[in-house]
Amino acid sequence: MTGPPGDANARGAEATRSPKDGNAHGAKVTRWPKAGDALGDLLRWPVLALALGAWELAARARDSVFFPPPSRIGRHAYDLWFSGPGGRLFLTDAALDTIGPSLGRMAAGFLLATAVGIALGIAIGRSRRAYALCDPVLQFARAVPPPALVPVFVVVLDFGTPMQVTSIVFSAVWPVLINTAEGARNTDPLRLEVAAVLRLTPAERLGYVIVPSALPRIFAGLRLSLSLALILMVFSELLPGTENGIGFTLTDAQSRSDLLTVWAALALLGVLGYLLNTGLLAVERRLLNPGRRHDQ
């Protein structure tokens, strides 16, 4: 038998109550993290430790100068870049001359590509005619391998930082632009109709409707662009005329047959890529789930 209608309504109101509102007695509702997320966090570091351990054992068994163990690579990287004074965050002069310029070029190229890609992507995505006209050009530009364009920029801009930043921007802008255009184009029509009923201005529609709807696609493009920016940063620094940076360190160490420094630079690139991607994912979660908390 079913209960009285009043009980059913009470149960329905209780089921739809927000966690922030608490339960019927005013108690605080705790939202626990998902089990899959917790398990992934627990397994991440043991898997990495196992991989490094297998590498260590294989390298020591091989005992080859071309395949050093990660313990030697880590010690060499520490002595080379991270054994400086505490006032400089333990960075050595070599680190400032290697990591700083590379991150500066990459940041400049990535930020410019982000700004241009989002602005043009929204403008193209909100116009059917502009999207139809530009889509073939965008697909063609995306299909061109980014390193293949570097010689073109060398001819136009010559060697140096402007060429390096331009090559990063030109290669990293397409994923952001295309994903932003798709996100803006696929904005829910019902939301646009509600915005029209509320008589929102074009700027308000952009800020409250279009950009929030396109954010998941925008961040998908940003993750791809971040990887391309890292690749192009290194590739542009491998060219003649470069005097600093991680790419320059790679070519210089290779020319001196300093294989330990080559491996250290490769490991540094992997760590930087992981840290940058983790930071971008944290920003994405913060913007897409602003009210999400483990304990609320």
Short mmCIF file of C-alpha atoms in Angstrom, two decimals, residues 6-215:
data_model
loop_
_atom_site.label_atom_id
_atom_site.label_comp_id
_atom_site.label_asym_id
_atom_site.label_seq_id
_atom_site.Cartn_x
_atom_site.Cartn_y
_atom_site.Cartn_z
CA GLY A 6 1.46 14.28 1.82
CA ASP A 7 4.08 11.65 2.68
CA ALA A 8 4.85 11.12 -1.00
CA ASN A 9 5.32 14.83 -1.51
CA ALA A 10 7.58 15.01 1.52
CA ARG A 11 9.65 12.12 0.24
CA GLY A 12 9.90 13.76 -3.20
CA ALA A 13 10.99 17.05 -1.71
CA GLU A 14 13.57 15.23 0.39
CA ALA A 15 14.90 13.36 -2.69
CA THR A 16 15.33 16.58 -4.65
CA ARG A 17 16.93 18.47 -1.80
CA SER A 18 20.38 19.83 -2.62
CA PRO A 19 23.30 18.47 -0.58
CA LYS A 20 24.12 22.05 0.38
CA ASP A 21 20.69 22.42 1.97
CA GLY A 22 21.28 19.53 4.38
CA ASN A 23 18.72 16.87 5.33
CA ALA A 24 15.36 17.31 6.99
CA HIS A 25 16.98 17.75 10.40
CA GLY A 26 19.48 20.36 9.22
CA ALA A 27 22.40 17.90 9.27
CA LYS A 28 25.26 18.34 6.85
CA VAL A 29 25.32 15.91 3.93
CA THR A 30 28.73 14.47 3.05
CA ARG A 31 29.53 13.80 -0.60
CA TRP A 32 32.24 11.17 -0.82
CA PRO A 33 34.67 10.88 -3.76
CA LYS A 34 33.99 8.19 -6.30
CA ALA A 35 35.59 4.82 -5.64
CA GLY A 36 37.08 4.69 -9.13
CA ASP A 37 38.83 8.04 -8.66
CA ALA A 38 40.26 6.99 -5.28
CA LEU A 39 41.48 3.68 -6.69
CA GLY A 40 43.13 5.45 -9.62
CA ASP A 41 44.94 7.82 -7.25
CA LEU A 42 46.15 4.89 -5.14
CA LEU A 43 47.42 2.88 -8.10
CA ARG A 44 49.09 5.74 -9.97
CA TRP A 45 52.26 5.96 -7.91
CA PRO A 46 52.85 2.23 -7.36
CA VAL A 47 52.59 1.67 -11.11
CA LEU A 48 55.13 4.44 -11.71
CA ALA A 49 57.43 2.96 -9.05
CA LEU A 50 57.19 -0.47 -10.68
CA ALA A 51 58.02 0.98 -14.09
CA LEU A 52 61.04 2.84 -12.72
CA GLY A 53 62.14 -0.28 -10.83
CA ALA A 54 61.95 -2.40 -13.97
CA TRP A 55 63.93 0.25 -15.85
CA GLU A 56 66.54 0.35 -13.08
CA LEU A 57 66.99 -3.45 -13.08
CA ALA A 58 67.12 -3.68 -16.88
CA ALA A 59 69.65 -0.85 -17.16
CA ARG A 60 71.92 -2.30 -14.47
CA ALA A 61 71.75 -5.73 -16.08
CA ARG A 62 72.60 -4.23 -19.46
CA ASP A 63 75.35 -1.98 -18.01
CA SER A 64 75.51 0.20 -21.13
CA VAL A 65 76.47 3.85 -21.37
CA PHE A 66 73.65 4.28 -23.89
CA PHE A 67 71.00 3.02 -21.44
CA PRO A 68 71.68 4.49 -17.96
CA PRO A 69 69.48 3.62 -14.97
CA PRO A 70 66.98 6.25 -13.76
CA SER A 71 68.87 6.65 -10.47
CA ARG A 72 71.92 7.97 -12.34
CA ILE A 73 69.73 10.16 -14.55
CA GLY A 74 67.99 11.62 -11.49
CA ARG A 75 71.26 12.35 -9.70
CA HIS A 76 72.69 13.99 -12.81
CA ALA A 77 69.56 16.12 -13.31
CA TYR A 78 69.67 17.16 -9.66
CA ASP A 79 73.34 18.18 -9.82
CA LEU A 80 72.81 19.95 -13.13
CA TRP A 81 69.60 21.89 -12.48
CA PHE A 82 68.21 21.54 -8.94
CA SER A 83 71.15 21.88 -6.56
CA GLY A 84 71.11 25.67 -6.37
CA PRO A 85 70.47 27.94 -3.36
CA GLY A 86 67.11 27.88 -1.61
CA GLY A 87 66.50 31.54 -2.40
CA ARG A 88 66.23 30.59 -6.06
CA LEU A 89 64.01 27.56 -5.41
CA PHE A 90 67.13 25.36 -5.62
CA LEU A 91 67.57 26.20 -9.31
CA THR A 92 71.12 26.40 -10.62
CA ASP A 93 72.45 28.83 -13.21
CA ALA A 94 72.17 26.05 -15.79
CA ALA A 95 68.48 25.59 -14.90
CA LEU A 96 67.76 29.29 -15.32
CA ASP A 97 69.50 29.20 -18.68
CA THR A 98 67.75 26.00 -19.78
CA ILE A 99 64.28 25.73 -18.26
CA GLY A 100 63.42 29.44 -17.97
CA PRO A 101 63.78 30.42 -21.66
CA SER A 102 61.96 27.30 -22.84
CA LEU A 103 59.01 27.83 -20.51
CA GLY A 104 58.90 31.51 -21.46
CA ARG A 105 58.68 30.75 -25.18
CA MET A 106 56.14 28.01 -24.61
CA ALA A 107 53.97 30.17 -22.32
CA ALA A 108 53.99 33.08 -24.76
CA GLY A 109 53.06 30.86 -27.70
CA PHE A 110 50.41 28.91 -25.80
CA LEU A 111 48.72 32.00 -24.33
CA LEU A 112 48.64 33.77 -27.71
CA ALA A 113 47.26 30.64 -29.38
CA THR A 114 44.62 30.36 -26.65
CA ALA A 115 43.48 33.98 -27.00
CA VAL A 116 43.38 33.92 -30.80
CA GLY A 117 41.83 30.46 -30.98
CA ILE A 118 39.00 31.19 -28.53
CA ALA A 119 38.16 34.59 -30.07
CA LEU A 120 38.13 33.36 -33.68
CA GLY A 121 36.49 30.07 -32.72
CA ILE A 122 33.50 31.77 -31.09
CA ALA A 123 33.15 34.21 -33.99
CA ILE A 124 33.24 31.41 -36.58
CA GLY A 125 31.11 28.99 -34.57
CA ARG A 126 28.26 31.47 -34.07
CA SER A 127 27.96 32.22 -37.80
CA ARG A 128 26.76 29.42 -40.06
CA ARG A 129 28.07 31.14 -43.17
CA ALA A 130 31.49 31.82 -41.64
CA TYR A 131 31.70 28.22 -40.41
CA ALA A 132 30.81 26.82 -43.84
CA LEU A 133 33.39 29.05 -45.55
CA CYS A 134 36.22 28.51 -43.04
CA ASP A 135 35.80 24.81 -42.21
CA PRO A 136 37.78 23.48 -45.25
CA VAL A 137 40.65 25.86 -44.50
CA LEU A 138 40.66 24.90 -40.82
CA GLN A 139 40.68 21.18 -41.59
CA PHE A 140 43.54 21.66 -44.08
CA ALA A 141 45.60 23.70 -41.62
CA ARG A 142 45.03 21.13 -38.87
CA ALA A 143 46.24 18.31 -41.12
CA VAL A 144 49.63 19.93 -41.83
CA PRO A 145 52.33 18.46 -39.52
CA PRO A 146 53.44 21.31 -37.23
CA PRO A 147 57.22 20.70 -37.53
CA ALA A 148 56.92 20.96 -41.32
CA LEU A 149 56.04 24.65 -40.98
CA VAL A 150 59.13 25.60 -38.98
CA PRO A 151 61.38 26.01 -42.08
CA VAL A 152 58.80 28.42 -43.50
CA PHE A 153 59.00 30.60 -40.41
CA VAL A 154 62.79 30.43 -40.50
CA VAL A 155 62.72 31.90 -44.01
CA VAL A 156 60.17 34.58 -43.09
CA LEU A 157 61.37 35.56 -39.61
CA ASP A 158 64.94 34.21 -39.46
CA PHE A 159 66.27 32.41 -36.38
CA GLY A 160 65.46 33.65 -32.91
CA THR A 161 62.71 33.95 -30.34
CA PRO A 162 60.11 35.60 -32.66
CA MET A 163 60.35 32.65 -35.05
CA GLN A 164 60.07 30.15 -32.20
CA VAL A 165 57.03 31.81 -30.60
CA THR A 166 55.34 32.25 -33.99
CA SER A 167 55.80 28.59 -34.87
CA ILE A 168 54.28 27.59 -31.51
CA VAL A 169 51.30 29.93 -31.99
CA PHE A 170 50.60 28.84 -35.56
CA SER A 171 50.69 25.16 -34.66
CA ALA A 172 48.89 25.31 -31.31
CA VAL A 173 46.05 27.61 -32.37
CA TRP A 174 44.15 25.11 -34.54
CA PRO A 175 42.95 22.65 -31.87
CA VAL A 176 41.68 25.54 -29.73
CA LEU A 177 40.05 27.30 -32.66
CA ILE A 178 38.33 24.23 -34.10
CA ASN A 179 37.10 22.89 -30.75
CA THR A 180 35.87 26.34 -29.69
CA ALA A 181 34.00 26.75 -32.98
CA GLU A 182 32.36 23.35 -32.54
CA GLY A 183 31.43 24.12 -28.95
CA ALA A 184 29.94 27.51 -29.82
CA ARG A 185 28.13 26.04 -32.81
CA ASN A 186 26.53 23.31 -30.71
CA THR A 187 25.19 25.60 -28.01
CA ASP A 188 21.77 24.39 -26.88
CA PRO A 189 19.13 26.35 -28.89
CA LEU A 190 16.82 26.31 -25.88
CA ARG A 191 19.36 28.26 -23.85
CA LEU A 192 19.66 30.81 -26.64
CA GLU A 193 15.88 31.14 -26.75
CA VAL A 194 15.75 31.71 -23.00
CA ALA A 195 18.49 34.35 -23.35
CA ALA A 196 16.42 36.05 -26.05
CA VAL A 197 13.31 35.99 -23.84
CA LEU A 198 15.33 37.51 -20.99
CA ARG A 199 16.61 40.15 -23.43
CA LEU A 200 20.24 39.55 -22.65
CA THR A 201 22.71 41.71 -24.50
CA PRO A 202 25.16 40.05 -26.94
CA ALA A 203 27.93 40.36 -24.34
CA GLU A 204 25.74 38.75 -21.69
CA ARG A 205 24.78 35.91 -24.04
CA LEU A 206 28.44 35.35 -24.74
CA GLY A 207 29.42 35.33 -21.06
CA TYR A 208 26.45 33.47 -19.60
CA VAL A 209 25.39 31.08 -22.38
CA ILE A 210 27.83 30.53 -25.25
CA VAL A 211 31.18 30.40 -23.46
CA PRO A 212 29.97 28.13 -20.60
CA SER A 213 28.42 25.76 -23.15
CA ALA A 214 31.64 25.66 -25.17
CA LEU A 215 34.00 25.27 -22.19
#
